[in-house]
Short mmCIF file of C-alpha atoms in Angstrom, two decimals:
data_model
loop_
_atom_site.label_atom_id
_atom_site.label_comp_id
_atom_site.label_asym_id
_atom_site.label_seq_id
_atom_site.Cartn_x
_atom_site.Cartn_y
_atom_site.Cartn_z
CA MET A 1 96.23 252.31 67.21
CA SER A 2 99.41 250.49 66.48
CA ALA A 3 100.09 247.46 68.62
CA ALA A 4 103.83 247.04 68.29
CA SER A 5 106.77 247.61 66.00
CA PRO A 6 106.69 246.40 62.41
CA SER A 7 109.59 244.02 62.80
CA THR A 8 109.00 240.67 61.18
CA HIS A 9 111.90 238.89 62.89
CA GLN A 10 110.74 235.88 64.85
CA PRO A 11 112.08 235.89 68.42
CA SER A 12 113.47 232.65 69.78
CA SER A 13 110.96 232.83 72.64
CA VAL A 14 108.17 231.81 70.26
CA ARG A 15 108.53 228.04 70.27
CA SER A 16 107.38 225.80 67.43
CA GLN A 17 104.83 224.09 69.68
CA ASP A 18 103.09 227.48 70.06
CA ARG A 19 102.07 227.31 66.41
CA PRO A 20 99.25 225.27 64.88
CA ALA A 21 100.56 221.98 63.52
CA SER A 22 99.83 222.97 59.92
CA ASP A 23 102.10 226.02 60.27
CA ARG A 24 105.19 224.09 61.45
CA SER A 25 106.77 223.70 58.07
CA VAL A 26 109.95 223.91 56.08
CA ALA A 27 110.63 226.38 53.29
CA GLY A 28 108.37 226.00 50.28
CA ALA A 29 105.25 225.03 52.25
CA ALA A 30 101.92 226.81 51.94
CA GLU A 31 101.70 230.45 53.05
CA VAL A 32 100.94 230.93 56.73
CA PRO A 33 97.48 232.48 57.37
CA ALA A 34 97.52 236.11 58.45
CA VAL A 35 95.14 235.17 61.29
CA ARG A 36 94.11 231.74 62.45
CA VAL A 37 91.45 231.24 65.13
CA GLU A 38 90.53 227.83 66.55
CA ALA A 39 87.52 227.29 68.85
CA LEU A 40 87.92 230.72 70.43
CA SER A 41 85.60 231.34 73.40
CA LYS A 42 85.12 234.08 75.96
CA ASN A 43 82.85 234.07 79.02
CA TYR A 44 82.02 237.08 81.17
CA ARG A 45 81.26 236.75 84.89
CA HIS A 46 79.05 239.35 86.58
CA PRO A 47 80.99 240.85 89.52
CA TRP A 48 77.99 240.75 91.89
CA THR A 49 75.81 237.82 90.87
CA MET A 50 78.77 235.75 89.56
CA ARG A 51 76.52 234.68 86.71
CA VAL A 52 78.50 233.61 83.62
CA THR A 53 77.45 235.00 80.24
CA PRO A 54 79.01 233.63 77.04
CA GLY A 55 80.35 236.39 74.81
CA LEU A 56 82.00 234.13 72.22
CA THR A 57 81.55 230.40 71.66
CA ASP A 58 83.82 228.09 69.60
CA VAL A 59 84.62 230.59 66.84
CA SER A 60 87.05 229.37 64.16
CA PHE A 61 88.22 231.05 60.95
CA GLU A 62 91.29 232.00 58.93
CA LEU A 63 92.33 235.20 57.19
CA ARG A 64 94.33 234.92 53.99
CA PRO A 65 97.28 237.27 53.55
CA GLY A 66 96.31 240.35 51.54
CA GLU A 67 92.52 240.03 51.80
CA ILE A 68 89.91 242.35 53.30
CA PHE A 69 87.75 240.36 55.70
CA GLY A 70 84.46 241.74 57.01
CA TYR A 71 83.31 240.68 60.47
CA LEU A 72 79.59 241.40 60.80
CA GLY A 73 77.03 241.15 63.55
CA PRO A 74 74.58 243.21 65.61
CA ASN A 75 75.54 244.91 68.86
CA GLY A 76 76.57 242.34 71.46
CA ALA A 77 77.24 239.62 68.89
CA GLY A 78 80.90 239.18 69.87
CA LYS A 79 82.65 241.22 67.18
CA THR A 80 84.56 243.56 69.49
CA THR A 81 85.33 240.68 71.85
CA THR A 82 87.03 238.80 69.00
CA LEU A 83 89.03 241.83 67.89
CA LYS A 84 90.15 242.65 71.43
CA ILE A 85 91.33 239.06 71.95
CA LEU A 86 93.38 239.20 68.75
CA SER A 87 94.91 242.52 69.79
CA GLY A 88 95.78 241.30 73.29
CA LEU A 89 93.30 243.50 75.19
CA LEU A 90 91.26 240.49 76.36
CA GLN A 91 92.26 236.98 77.32
CA PRO A 92 90.13 234.17 75.87
CA THR A 93 88.38 231.66 78.11
CA GLY A 94 89.17 228.90 75.64
CA GLY A 95 90.62 228.24 72.22
CA ARG A 96 93.75 229.47 70.47
CA ALA A 97 94.70 232.08 67.87
CA TRP A 98 97.78 232.93 65.83
CA ILE A 99 98.89 236.02 63.89
CA PHE A 100 101.19 235.12 60.99
CA GLY A 101 101.94 231.85 62.78
CA ARG A 102 102.74 233.42 66.16
CA ASP A 103 100.62 232.52 69.17
CA ILE A 104 98.71 235.59 70.42
CA ARG A 105 99.73 234.72 73.98
CA HIS A 106 103.12 236.18 73.11
CA VAL A 107 103.62 239.94 72.81
CA GLU A 108 105.76 239.38 69.70
CA SER A 109 102.65 238.26 67.81
CA ARG A 110 101.41 241.86 67.78
CA ARG A 111 104.48 243.39 66.13
CA PRO A 112 102.91 243.34 62.63
CA LEU A 113 99.51 244.54 63.90
CA GLY A 114 97.81 247.91 63.54
CA PHE A 115 94.60 248.28 65.56
CA LEU A 116 91.82 250.86 65.59
CA PRO A 117 89.43 250.17 68.50
CA GLU A 118 85.78 251.16 68.39
CA GLN A 119 86.38 253.83 71.05
CA PRO A 120 90.03 254.88 70.80
CA TYR A 121 91.58 256.93 73.59
CA PHE A 122 93.67 260.03 72.94
CA TYR A 123 95.88 262.30 75.06
CA ASP A 124 93.98 265.49 74.41
CA HIS A 125 96.80 267.83 75.51
CA LEU A 126 98.85 266.71 72.48
CA ASN A 127 98.44 267.85 68.90
CA GLY A 128 98.21 265.51 65.91
CA PRO A 129 101.93 265.23 65.01
CA GLU A 130 102.92 264.79 68.67
CA TYR A 131 100.41 262.01 69.18
CA LEU A 132 101.33 260.13 66.00
CA GLU A 133 105.04 260.49 66.72
CA MET A 134 104.50 259.04 70.19
CA VAL A 135 102.58 256.09 68.75
CA ALA A 136 105.27 255.53 66.11
CA ARG A 137 108.04 255.56 68.73
CA LEU A 138 106.09 253.08 70.89
CA SER A 139 105.81 250.90 67.80
CA GLY A 140 109.59 250.76 67.43
CA LEU A 141 110.37 253.50 64.91
CA GLY A 142 113.41 255.72 65.48
CA GLY A 143 113.05 259.42 66.22
CA ARG A 144 113.59 260.80 62.71
CA GLU A 145 111.55 258.02 61.09
CA ALA A 146 108.74 258.49 63.61
CA ARG A 147 108.53 262.23 62.96
CA ALA A 148 108.45 261.72 59.20
CA ALA A 149 105.76 259.04 59.49
CA ALA A 150 103.68 261.27 61.78
CA VAL A 151 103.72 264.17 59.33
CA HIS A 152 102.98 261.88 56.38
CA TRP A 153 100.01 260.11 57.94
CA LEU A 154 98.50 263.26 59.42
CA GLY A 155 98.36 264.66 55.91
CA ARG A 156 97.24 261.37 54.39
CA VAL A 157 94.09 261.27 56.55
CA GLY A 158 93.27 264.91 55.75
CA LEU A 159 94.40 266.52 59.02
CA GLY A 160 97.55 268.25 57.79
CA GLU A 161 95.94 271.69 58.08
CA HIS A 162 95.28 271.08 61.79
CA ALA A 163 98.82 270.14 62.80
CA ARG A 164 98.97 272.67 65.65
CA LEU A 165 95.46 272.03 66.97
CA ASP A 166 95.25 270.24 70.33
CA LEU A 167 93.30 266.99 70.21
CA ARG A 168 90.80 268.32 72.76
CA LYS A 169 89.54 270.58 69.97
CA TYR A 170 89.15 267.78 67.41
CA SER A 171 85.67 266.73 66.30
CA LYS A 172 84.61 263.08 66.50
CA GLY A 173 85.26 262.61 62.79
CA MET A 174 88.73 264.15 63.10
CA LEU A 175 89.58 261.85 66.00
CA GLN A 176 88.42 258.86 63.96
CA ARG A 177 90.77 259.88 61.14
CA LEU A 178 93.60 260.32 63.64
CA GLY A 179 92.94 256.87 65.08
CA LEU A 180 93.22 255.36 61.62
CA ALA A 181 96.50 257.20 61.06
CA ALA A 182 97.78 255.83 64.39
CA ALA A 183 96.93 252.29 63.27
CA LEU A 184 98.88 252.80 60.04
CA VAL A 185 101.83 254.89 61.16
CA HIS A 186 104.21 251.94 61.59
CA ALA A 187 103.29 250.19 58.28
CA PRO A 188 101.61 247.08 59.74
CA ARG A 189 101.11 243.83 57.82
CA LEU A 190 97.76 243.22 59.54
CA LEU A 191 95.18 245.95 60.10
CA ILE A 192 92.26 245.35 62.50
CA LEU A 193 89.57 248.04 62.38
CA ASP A 194 86.58 248.11 64.73
CA GLU A 195 83.88 250.35 63.20
CA PRO A 196 86.34 252.48 61.16
CA MET A 197 83.51 254.54 59.58
CA SER A 198 82.04 255.62 62.92
CA GLY A 199 81.45 259.37 63.14
CA LEU A 200 82.54 260.07 59.56
CA ASP A 201 80.65 262.11 56.99
CA PRO A 202 80.29 260.77 53.41
CA PHE A 203 83.59 262.39 52.38
CA GLY A 204 85.36 260.83 55.35
CA ARG A 205 83.90 257.41 54.57
CA ARG A 206 85.14 257.71 51.00
CA ASP A 207 88.62 258.63 52.19
CA VAL A 208 88.73 255.69 54.61
CA ARG A 209 87.54 253.30 51.90
CA ASP A 210 90.34 254.54 49.64
CA LEU A 211 92.89 254.06 52.42
CA ILE A 212 91.73 250.51 53.10
CA LEU A 213 91.88 249.59 49.42
CA GLU A 214 95.32 251.19 49.21
CA GLN A 215 96.50 248.96 52.05
CA ARG A 216 95.26 245.87 50.24
CA GLU A 217 97.25 246.95 47.19
CA ARG A 218 100.32 246.99 49.46
CA GLY A 219 99.58 243.40 50.49
CA VAL A 220 98.25 244.30 53.95
CA THR A 221 95.58 242.02 55.43
CA VAL A 222 92.58 243.96 56.73
CA MET A 223 89.94 242.71 59.17
CA LEU A 224 87.12 245.14 59.83
CA SER A 225 83.79 245.23 61.59
CA SER A 226 81.16 247.74 60.55
CA HIS A 227 77.45 248.47 60.76
CA ILE A 228 77.61 250.28 57.40
CA LEU A 229 76.98 247.24 55.24
CA PRO A 230 77.19 248.97 51.82
CA ASP A 231 80.79 249.89 52.67
CA VAL A 232 81.51 246.30 53.69
CA GLU A 233 79.98 245.01 50.46
CA THR A 234 82.16 247.40 48.45
CA LEU A 235 85.41 246.68 50.29
CA CYS A 236 85.47 243.08 51.44
CA ASP A 237 86.62 239.93 49.68
CA ARG A 238 84.94 237.68 52.27
CA VAL A 239 82.58 238.29 55.16
CA ALA A 240 81.76 236.39 58.34
CA VAL A 241 78.45 236.73 60.16
CA VAL A 242 78.55 236.30 63.94
CA LEU A 243 75.34 236.19 65.96
CA LYS A 244 75.03 235.76 69.72
CA GLY A 245 78.68 234.84 70.01
CA ARG A 246 78.60 232.11 67.37
CA LEU A 247 79.94 232.20 63.84
CA GLU A 248 77.01 231.59 61.51
CA ARG A 249 78.63 231.75 58.09
CA ILE A 250 81.74 232.74 56.12
CA ALA A 251 81.55 233.29 52.37
CA LEU A 252 82.74 235.43 49.49
CA VAL A 253 80.66 238.57 49.18
CA GLY A 254 79.77 237.62 45.61
CA GLU A 255 78.60 234.17 46.71
CA LEU A 256 76.36 235.64 49.38
CA VAL A 257 74.81 238.20 47.08
CA GLN A 258 74.35 235.81 44.16
CA GLY A 259 72.79 233.29 46.50
CA GLY A 260 69.99 235.67 47.41
CA THR A 261 66.48 235.58 45.98
CA PRO A 262 66.38 237.32 42.57
CA ARG A 263 63.66 239.88 41.91
CA ILE A 264 62.68 242.52 39.37
CA GLU A 265 61.40 246.01 40.09
CA LEU A 266 58.90 247.62 37.71
CA ARG A 267 57.97 251.31 37.94
CA ILE A 268 54.56 252.15 36.45
CA ALA A 269 52.51 255.30 35.98
CA GLY A 270 49.82 255.46 38.64
CA GLN A 271 48.50 252.38 40.38
CA PRO A 272 47.80 248.99 38.74
CA PRO A 273 44.29 247.54 38.42
CA PRO A 274 43.29 245.56 41.52
CA ASP A 275 42.22 242.40 39.66
CA TRP A 276 45.49 240.40 39.69
CA PRO A 277 45.27 237.16 37.71
CA PRO A 278 45.67 233.94 39.73
CA SER A 279 48.94 233.18 37.90
CA LEU A 280 50.53 236.31 39.44
CA ALA A 281 48.99 236.08 42.90
CA GLY A 282 51.71 236.10 45.51
CA ALA A 283 54.45 236.81 42.97
CA VAL A 284 54.04 240.60 42.87
CA ARG A 285 54.18 243.15 45.67
CA LEU A 286 53.02 246.75 45.24
CA ALA A 287 54.65 249.73 46.97
CA ALA A 288 53.44 253.27 46.33
CA SER A 289 56.11 255.82 45.36
CA GLY A 290 54.68 259.30 44.78
CA VAL A 291 52.66 259.45 41.59
CA ASP A 292 54.28 256.23 40.36
CA GLY A 293 53.66 252.72 41.54
CA VAL A 294 56.49 250.28 42.19
CA LEU A 295 55.95 246.58 41.60
CA THR A 296 58.40 243.99 42.91
CA LEU A 297 58.28 240.68 41.05
CA HIS A 298 59.72 237.87 43.16
CA GLU A 299 59.45 235.26 40.39
CA PRO A 300 61.49 236.62 37.44
CA ALA A 301 60.25 233.82 35.17
CA LYS A 302 56.84 235.50 35.22
CA LEU A 303 58.13 238.85 33.90
CA GLN A 304 56.65 238.45 30.40
CA LEU A 305 53.31 237.40 31.88
CA LEU A 306 53.25 240.49 34.10
CA LEU A 307 54.25 242.83 31.26
CA ALA A 308 51.58 241.38 28.97
CA TRP A 309 48.96 241.80 31.68
CA LEU A 310 49.96 245.44 32.26
CA VAL A 311 50.02 246.26 28.52
CA GLU A 312 46.61 244.66 28.08
CA ARG A 313 45.22 247.03 30.74
CA ARG A 314 47.04 250.00 29.19
CA VAL A 315 49.26 250.56 32.20
CA GLU A 316 52.36 252.58 31.28
CA VAL A 317 55.58 250.80 32.32
CA ARG A 318 58.27 253.38 33.00
CA SER A 319 61.16 251.03 33.87
CA VAL A 320 62.08 247.39 34.42
CA THR A 321 65.10 246.86 36.70
CA PRO A 322 66.60 243.54 37.82
CA MET A 323 67.45 243.89 41.53
CA ARG A 324 70.51 242.37 43.19
CA THR A 325 70.14 241.18 46.76
CA SER A 326 72.16 243.43 49.06
CA LEU A 327 74.46 242.27 51.83
CA GLU A 328 72.24 244.13 54.29
CA GLU A 329 69.20 242.08 53.29
CA LEU A 330 71.14 238.83 53.60
CA PHE A 331 72.50 239.85 56.99
CA MET A 332 69.03 240.70 58.30
CA ALA A 333 67.66 237.41 56.97
CA ALA A 334 70.44 235.47 58.72
CA ALA A 335 69.78 237.34 61.97
CA GLU A 336 66.05 236.66 61.80
CA ASP A 337 66.68 232.99 61.02
CA ALA A 338 69.07 232.65 63.96
CA ALA A 339 66.59 234.35 66.29
CA PHE A 340 63.79 232.07 65.09
CA HIS A 341 65.79 228.90 65.71
CA ALA A 342 67.33 230.05 68.99
CA THR A 343 66.45 227.94 72.02
CA PRO A 344 65.10 230.17 74.82
CA LEU A 345 67.11 230.10 78.04
CA ARG A 346 65.43 228.50 81.02
CA ARG A 347 64.98 230.91 83.87
CA SER A 348 64.69 229.89 87.51
CA ALA A 349 61.48 230.80 89.26
#
């Protein structure tokens, strides 16, 4: 949902000392980051036991204007906590953050922001145009402009045929599309999306991907969290991995994927002979796949040796395919590594 009006005028109430030192500059200096986060932390206190649980610990990163930034992590990692702090729905325990140079402690910082929460709330007695017009008016658009924007975005997310349908009759996927339209209705410069593909069928996911890429073409900065890692890999310029409230890594998607372990997949007719030579021991893994066998070679330098061995034993090789490490595999490896190195909490007897 939209957070505020799209005005880019800087109110006098936002003082220069509320900006990071690097952003206090004269004309001609470097471009201000779309989002800047410094040592952001958030603790949660149990209302009965008063026990404090860290939800976010010393997280720091920057978003460049016009990029799509993926924010990844398992459930409970701190993704939604970070996004809610940036959108003003939560107050941090420690640290600072700025949106286009404006401190998030000020309401004005959210004027260029469009936000889709993981579980958006809707007034179900309204229909689509009424809801979007209300959101647009709350974001600062005038009456005529708000009505035009509502009609445009309802059609743009594929709900134009349901203009008279009350929201109580919308499916989950339709509500997700409406939430995205509400985040975009006031033409934000920064778009924060928490699980934007949730509840969507493959056609809906394709439409949302197209919309996100369209926003990047307009120069909009997009920050999104998602469990659908193939979509993240397709969309994002950079990704950050957050685990147990701590930022583990930030990198270009290409750098992450290229940094993975290379391997080659060979599909053969039937199953290979069991007598693997010592030179291939440990380098090849066999997985059955119907009538064919699938061999995964983890040491590509040994490809010719493996092919020669198969040909010598008259094994038919149907295909040889170099495999690229997926973002999902790298994410799971990072999560397993973090879990392995985690220090167990001491519990009182």
